[in-house]
């Protein structure tokens, strides 16, 4: 079945199979969710350089370096070349095979008079053979190899898209870690001021030793956040360096996390979604190849006609004139008794075709789920971010009020400490949610096959 028909059936919940076979497994049907989500805002088409929509040149440069230097992409490209060679080999089976030989012999004979004589002879010849392929066995095998080549190209594009999405998500994670480090350092500075005030109040006898110890403990607890954040940054940089094919080292930064743009969400129906995804295209072509291989295996039960011919000359120093020779022949090959080998091979090909059909169904349903998850992530993280921004603003006001009351002697240190802890937790949560929201956009682009032409 052609690709457009497969995708249309997948979108409408029809039966997905290759070659419209009546014996395709019924469980291959793909049904989209009953209430499919639509775009939340905007209707911009998916582009091959979707990562530029985030508006960060450093992010775009990192993704493009990964696409140019990633080792997994290079391996996938080499597999495409292997499949291309296999497809060329299968096409060569459809053409006649022509060969030539030039044997040379030397001999010595004795004449009736007892005189020895030496003779040199050669017999150049050309031979040809051609399989008529009466029932399409070789043609079907060639078409199956072509489908496998297309499937390998889909696998390569899947790796490219996953690499681009991983690079973009990794960069967003790195910028979130940078912001967490900035928050930890700013909080540590605030804890240092609180510790200094608690020490002075304790030394002057204005507060108890308990408040001073609490300030010390809180300063130490905040201090350990700094090396932890730096360790996470170093590991994330090393992971991104590996992704772009470099040795471990620093990664260039661009915009801060809160300045990275939120791109408009591409709109599209489920059928359009499926056409953009290279992994679904790979599963589809794998199904087509398995179905064609099954037909080729069935054709092996039928007779096969092979034509052969050869022509040549006999040249010898013992002959006055060369002698021309030729031969023509045909052979019919048909299985009579093979102990069930062909039947077993057909059963195996049928099982592989069924596996490919079920894999196609799973891939299509996974596509629906991933888009739905990404759209839900974009919407829900936006709601979380709004609530956390309000919480951060409220905790900052609470810290300011608690600090003033503590310094004026109207409240104890625990009130200020509790407000500071709430502020730190809210700020770190806001950074994480903002990173999750941007990552949801990346996941949406990947789920819709955004980076694949």
XYZ file of C-alpha atoms in Angstrom:
453
model
C 0.000 0.000 0.000
C 1.234 3.468 -0.725
C 2.370 5.642 2.115
C -0.421 8.219 1.871
C -3.060 5.497 1.976
C -1.436 3.900 5.004
C -1.375 7.192 6.866
C -4.943 8.040 5.912
C -6.135 4.692 7.211
C -4.114 5.225 10.389
C -5.720 8.625 10.930
C -9.237 7.310 10.299
C -8.801 4.179 12.370
C -8.640 1.838 9.369
C -6.709 -1.391 9.104
C -3.020 -0.826 8.472
C -1.323 -3.382 6.238
C 0.981 -3.561 3.260
C -0.378 -4.493 -0.133
C -4.008 -4.415 1.118
C -3.812 -8.082 2.032
C -6.986 -9.758 3.216
C -5.034 -11.890 5.677
C -3.378 -8.974 7.468
C -3.641 -9.229 11.257
C -6.833 -7.438 12.398
C -5.073 -5.984 15.455
C -3.113 -3.701 13.147
C -5.969 -1.173 13.246
C -4.908 2.252 14.505
C -7.574 4.397 16.130
C -6.752 7.952 17.259
C -8.079 9.212 20.604
C -11.769 10.228 20.415
C -11.107 13.825 21.504
C -7.896 14.739 19.711
C -6.213 17.911 20.934
C -5.771 20.869 18.635
C -3.137 23.609 18.696
C -3.280 25.956 21.664
C -2.060 29.065 19.875
C -0.833 29.918 16.433
C -0.736 27.795 13.323
C 2.848 28.088 12.147
C 4.015 25.145 10.057
C 6.706 22.835 11.334
C 10.083 23.767 9.875
C 13.298 21.820 9.508
C 15.145 24.338 11.718
C 12.508 24.520 14.444
C 15.158 25.001 17.127
C 15.738 28.545 15.869
C 12.233 29.494 17.013
C 13.515 29.603 20.595
C 15.452 32.739 19.677
C 18.755 31.674 21.282
C 21.748 31.634 18.893
C 23.763 29.472 21.289
C 20.995 26.859 21.388
C 20.741 26.850 17.584
C 24.515 26.526 17.196
C 24.606 23.622 19.655
C 21.846 21.733 17.833
C 23.516 22.234 14.466
C 26.859 21.043 15.826
C 25.152 17.938 17.148
C 23.535 17.264 13.771
C 26.892 17.679 12.044
C 29.108 15.695 14.418
C 26.965 13.236 16.370
C 28.310 9.688 16.209
C 24.892 8.016 16.254
C 23.857 9.982 13.164
C 27.039 8.876 11.397
C 26.289 5.239 12.258
C 22.719 5.590 10.991
C 24.000 7.149 7.750
C 26.388 4.224 7.280
C 23.464 1.823 7.689
C 21.630 3.694 4.943
C 24.607 3.153 2.641
C 24.597 -0.534 3.528
C 20.900 -0.759 2.672
C 21.513 1.117 -0.579
C 24.168 -1.425 -1.546
C 21.801 -4.288 -0.709
C 19.115 -2.675 -2.863
C 21.560 -2.332 -5.771
C 22.501 -5.991 -5.358
C 18.854 -7.057 -5.504
C 18.332 -5.010 -8.685
C 21.368 -6.661 -10.250
C 19.665 -10.039 -9.886
C 17.118 -8.900 -12.495
C 19.769 -8.416 -15.199
C 21.541 -11.068 -17.314
C 24.883 -12.311 -16.095
C 27.617 -12.304 -18.719
C 31.084 -13.779 -18.305
C 34.066 -14.630 -20.434
C 36.971 -17.069 -20.340
C 40.265 -17.325 -22.219
C 41.887 -20.693 -21.394
C 45.204 -21.470 -23.074
C 46.792 -24.888 -23.471
C 50.135 -26.060 -24.718
C 50.944 -29.589 -25.905
C 53.581 -31.643 -27.685
C 53.005 -34.434 -30.195
C 55.159 -36.813 -32.263
C 54.557 -37.122 -36.001
C 54.599 -40.400 -37.980
C 58.168 -39.643 -38.970
C 59.135 -39.390 -35.353
C 59.504 -35.616 -35.437
C 58.185 -33.846 -32.317
C 55.873 -30.863 -32.835
C 54.527 -28.290 -30.359
C 50.969 -26.915 -30.524
C 49.459 -23.922 -28.714
C 45.698 -23.591 -28.534
C 43.205 -21.180 -26.916
C 39.444 -21.270 -26.559
C 37.977 -17.816 -25.807
C 34.276 -17.902 -24.977
C 31.466 -15.738 -23.682
C 28.648 -17.156 -21.564
C 25.376 -15.585 -20.456
C 22.535 -16.631 -18.195
C 19.212 -14.960 -17.493
C 16.506 -15.809 -14.997
C 13.151 -15.058 -16.648
C 11.547 -14.604 -13.208
C 8.191 -15.759 -14.539
C 6.348 -15.287 -11.255
C 8.111 -12.153 -9.976
C 10.217 -13.695 -7.235
C 13.261 -11.529 -7.977
C 11.198 -8.426 -8.689
C 9.426 -8.750 -5.362
C 12.749 -9.227 -3.584
C 14.068 -6.077 -5.290
C 11.036 -4.076 -4.199
C 11.430 -5.391 -0.659
C 15.062 -4.263 -0.639
C 13.933 -0.835 -1.839
C 11.445 -0.626 1.038
C 14.196 -1.618 3.463
C 16.331 1.207 2.077
C 13.505 3.689 2.702
C 13.064 2.259 6.204
C 16.757 2.785 6.928
C 16.442 6.392 5.750
C 13.522 6.821 8.132
C 15.639 5.375 10.937
C 18.415 7.846 10.115
C 15.980 10.767 10.198
C 14.580 9.490 13.490
C 18.072 9.600 14.977
C 18.617 13.106 13.592
C 15.361 14.358 15.085
C 16.071 12.710 18.438
C 19.583 14.210 18.455
C 18.255 17.702 17.763
C 15.614 17.357 20.487
C 18.142 15.973 22.978
C 20.550 18.825 22.284
C 17.823 21.442 22.711
C 16.487 19.835 25.898
C 20.019 19.430 27.256
C 20.773 23.098 26.651
C 17.565 24.118 28.423
C 18.509 21.876 31.341
C 21.959 23.466 31.433
C 20.505 26.987 31.568
C 18.135 25.853 34.333
C 21.118 24.536 36.299
C 22.893 27.856 35.765
C 19.884 29.659 37.202
C 19.707 27.245 40.134
C 23.354 28.026 40.841
C 22.634 31.764 40.752
C 19.720 31.310 43.173
C 21.884 29.195 45.488
C 24.677 31.791 45.481
C 22.234 34.665 46.118
C 20.574 32.706 48.921
C 23.976 31.879 50.415
C 24.808 35.586 50.485
C 21.529 36.259 52.283
C 22.229 33.435 54.727
C 25.670 34.933 55.391
C 24.083 38.259 56.329
C 21.614 36.461 58.597
C 24.451 34.514 60.212
C 26.419 37.698 60.802
C 23.417 39.365 62.452
C 22.685 36.275 64.576
C 26.290 36.168 65.736
C 26.261 39.822 66.716
C 22.938 39.453 68.548
C 24.224 36.384 70.373
C 27.513 38.007 71.325
C 25.703 41.064 72.678
C 23.328 38.850 74.634
C 20.258 39.999 72.731
C 19.401 36.480 71.481
C 20.009 32.933 72.582
C 22.672 30.545 71.420
C 19.917 28.496 69.742
C 19.234 31.179 67.132
C 22.938 31.443 66.378
C 23.211 27.654 65.912
C 20.133 27.658 63.692
C 21.660 30.360 61.507
C 24.895 28.347 61.263
C 23.012 25.192 60.267
C 20.967 27.043 57.669
C 24.086 28.630 56.177
C 25.781 25.208 55.882
C 22.654 23.677 54.338
C 22.593 26.421 51.698
C 26.354 26.261 51.149
C 26.182 22.639 49.996
C 23.745 23.606 47.254
C 26.489 25.514 45.416
C 28.936 22.631 44.779
C 25.992 20.322 44.028
C 24.779 22.732 41.334
C 28.291 23.099 39.911
C 28.686 19.324 39.776
C 25.388 18.998 37.902
C 26.485 21.725 35.482
C 29.796 19.976 34.802
C 28.044 16.666 34.117
C 25.497 18.308 31.846
C 28.256 20.058 29.904
C 30.081 16.760 29.479
C 26.901 15.075 28.251
C 26.313 17.828 25.694
C 29.967 17.664 24.601
C 29.570 13.947 23.919
C 26.355 14.629 22.016
C 28.089 17.087 19.674
C 31.059 14.769 19.203
C 33.581 16.700 21.304
C 35.704 15.833 24.303
C 34.399 17.034 27.686
C 34.536 20.790 28.022
C 32.509 23.953 28.611
C 29.400 24.727 26.566
C 28.743 28.214 25.220
C 25.755 29.975 26.772
C 23.305 32.364 25.210
C 20.086 33.738 26.646
C 19.065 33.127 30.215
C 16.255 30.683 30.872
C 13.586 33.347 31.330
C 14.537 35.065 28.043
C 14.301 31.998 25.791
C 11.288 32.465 23.536
C 8.240 30.227 23.657
C 7.616 29.261 20.018
C 4.085 28.992 18.630
C 2.706 25.484 18.607
C 2.343 23.930 15.131
C -1.199 22.987 14.205
C -2.179 19.859 12.303
C -4.513 16.915 12.113
C -3.364 13.464 13.215
C -2.750 12.398 9.591
C -0.440 15.380 9.115
C 1.292 14.467 12.346
C 1.953 10.947 11.125
C 3.380 12.129 7.819
C 5.939 14.256 9.634
C 7.276 11.483 11.850
C 10.245 9.554 10.456
C 9.811 6.681 12.891
C 6.312 6.008 11.557
C 7.642 6.163 8.007
C 10.298 3.632 9.019
C 7.680 1.306 10.524
C 5.531 1.671 7.430
C 8.338 0.788 5.030
C 9.377 -2.124 7.234
C 5.821 -3.428 6.944
C 5.896 -3.007 3.167
C 9.240 -4.833 2.941
C 7.966 -7.696 5.108
C 4.868 -8.066 2.956
C 6.864 -8.094 -0.279
C 9.281 -10.623 1.197
C 6.316 -12.847 2.008
C 5.115 -12.662 -1.611
C 8.623 -13.425 -2.840
C 8.802 -16.432 -0.559
C 5.478 -17.700 -1.866
C 6.747 -17.334 -5.427
C 9.564 -19.739 -4.567
C 6.992 -22.572 -4.675
C 6.480 -21.999 -8.419
C 8.684 -23.199 -11.310
C 11.559 -21.047 -12.471
C 12.949 -20.848 -16.017
C 16.664 -20.135 -16.539
C 18.126 -19.430 -19.990
C 21.816 -20.062 -20.627
C 24.041 -19.685 -23.656
C 27.675 -19.558 -24.653
C 29.693 -18.878 -27.792
C 33.389 -19.056 -28.557
C 36.240 -20.049 -30.857
C 38.841 -22.772 -30.845
C 42.198 -21.364 -31.910
C 45.179 -23.647 -32.333
C 48.471 -23.631 -34.138
C 47.567 -27.141 -35.339
C 44.479 -25.854 -37.173
C 44.438 -23.850 -40.366
C 41.146 -22.085 -39.491
C 39.517 -21.370 -36.110
C 36.495 -23.449 -35.173
C 33.381 -21.676 -33.877
C 31.366 -23.249 -31.086
C 28.149 -22.256 -29.372
C 25.516 -23.648 -27.056
C 21.978 -22.666 -26.063
C 19.951 -24.136 -23.286
C 17.139 -23.664 -20.854
C 16.383 -25.290 -17.546
C 13.186 -25.412 -15.557
C 13.615 -25.663 -11.813
C 10.703 -26.549 -9.591
C 10.602 -27.821 -6.031
C 9.339 -31.387 -5.762
C 10.316 -32.449 -2.276
C 12.359 -30.273 0.084
C 11.356 -31.676 3.451
C 9.129 -28.692 4.234
C 11.869 -26.069 3.940
C 9.918 -23.711 1.696
C 6.785 -24.025 3.818
C 8.749 -23.246 6.959
C 10.345 -20.224 5.274
C 6.899 -18.978 4.252
C 5.635 -19.357 7.818
C 8.611 -17.391 9.086
C 8.000 -14.624 6.510
C 4.325 -14.482 7.528
C 5.282 -14.121 11.184
C 7.723 -11.328 10.328
C 5.012 -9.541 8.347
C 2.615 -9.793 11.307
C 5.295 -8.465 13.646
C 5.839 -5.492 11.348
C 2.086 -4.782 11.289
C 1.849 -4.809 15.067
C 4.979 -2.638 15.298
C 3.376 -0.127 12.924
C 0.280 0.000 15.111
C 2.359 0.519 18.230
C 4.369 3.299 16.564
C 1.219 5.106 15.427
C -0.402 4.910 18.859
C 2.844 6.074 20.447
C 2.786 9.099 18.140
C -0.712 10.028 19.322
C 0.321 9.646 22.928
C 3.522 11.683 22.609
C 1.761 14.629 20.970
C -1.019 14.528 23.539
C 1.517 14.373 26.385
C 3.504 17.272 24.966
C 0.427 19.471 24.465
C -0.752 18.681 27.978
C 2.727 19.473 29.284
C 2.761 22.856 27.569
C -0.663 23.785 28.940
C -0.200 22.498 32.488
C 3.320 23.826 32.993
C 2.062 27.255 31.916
C -0.545 27.082 34.684
C 2.109 25.927 37.148
C 4.439 28.742 36.146
C 1.755 31.376 36.719
C 0.986 30.022 40.174
C 4.669 29.745 41.101
C 5.377 33.310 39.991
C 2.661 34.476 42.378
C 4.133 32.268 45.091
C 7.639 33.654 44.542
C 6.360 37.226 44.726
C 4.472 36.421 47.945
C 7.441 34.676 49.581
C 9.746 37.572 48.752
C 7.323 39.934 50.455
C 7.093 37.568 53.412
C 10.895 37.426 53.714
C 11.101 41.212 53.670
C 8.424 41.542 56.395
C 9.934 38.744 58.531
C 13.437 40.250 58.241
C 12.229 43.675 59.330
C 10.285 42.196 62.264
C 13.287 40.106 63.321
C 15.693 43.031 63.214
C 13.241 45.198 65.125
C 12.853 42.516 67.774
C 9.147 41.839 67.144
C 9.619 38.189 66.148
C 12.096 35.370 66.528
C 14.577 34.015 64.037
C 12.437 30.991 63.178
C 9.837 33.216 61.516
C 12.469 34.735 59.221
C 14.060 31.334 58.610
C 10.737 29.774 57.604
C 10.054 32.623 55.153
C 13.512 32.270 53.598
C 13.085 28.531 53.166
C 9.733 29.046 51.449
C 11.288 31.597 49.108
C 14.161 29.295 48.148
C 11.824 26.375 47.505
C 9.464 28.489 45.389
C 12.291 29.979 43.308
C 13.843 26.571 42.598
C 10.430 25.142 41.721
C 9.773 28.034 39.331
C 13.076 27.413 37.544
C 12.238 23.724 37.169
C 8.735 24.422 35.839
C 10.041 26.986 33.341
C 12.570 24.442 32.119
C 9.855 21.769 31.927
C 7.680 24.114 29.895
C 10.422 24.764 27.358
C 11.208 21.064 27.241
C 7.522 20.381 26.525
C 7.813 22.599 23.444
C 10.863 20.605 22.344
C 8.987 17.342 22.948
C 6.057 18.627 20.917
C 8.267 19.491 17.965
C 9.863 16.058 18.182
C 6.502 14.295 18.492
C 5.262 16.060 15.362
C 8.407 15.198 13.423
C 9.271 18.882 13.307
C 12.870 18.497 12.259
C 12.318 16.082 9.406
C 11.704 17.144 5.814
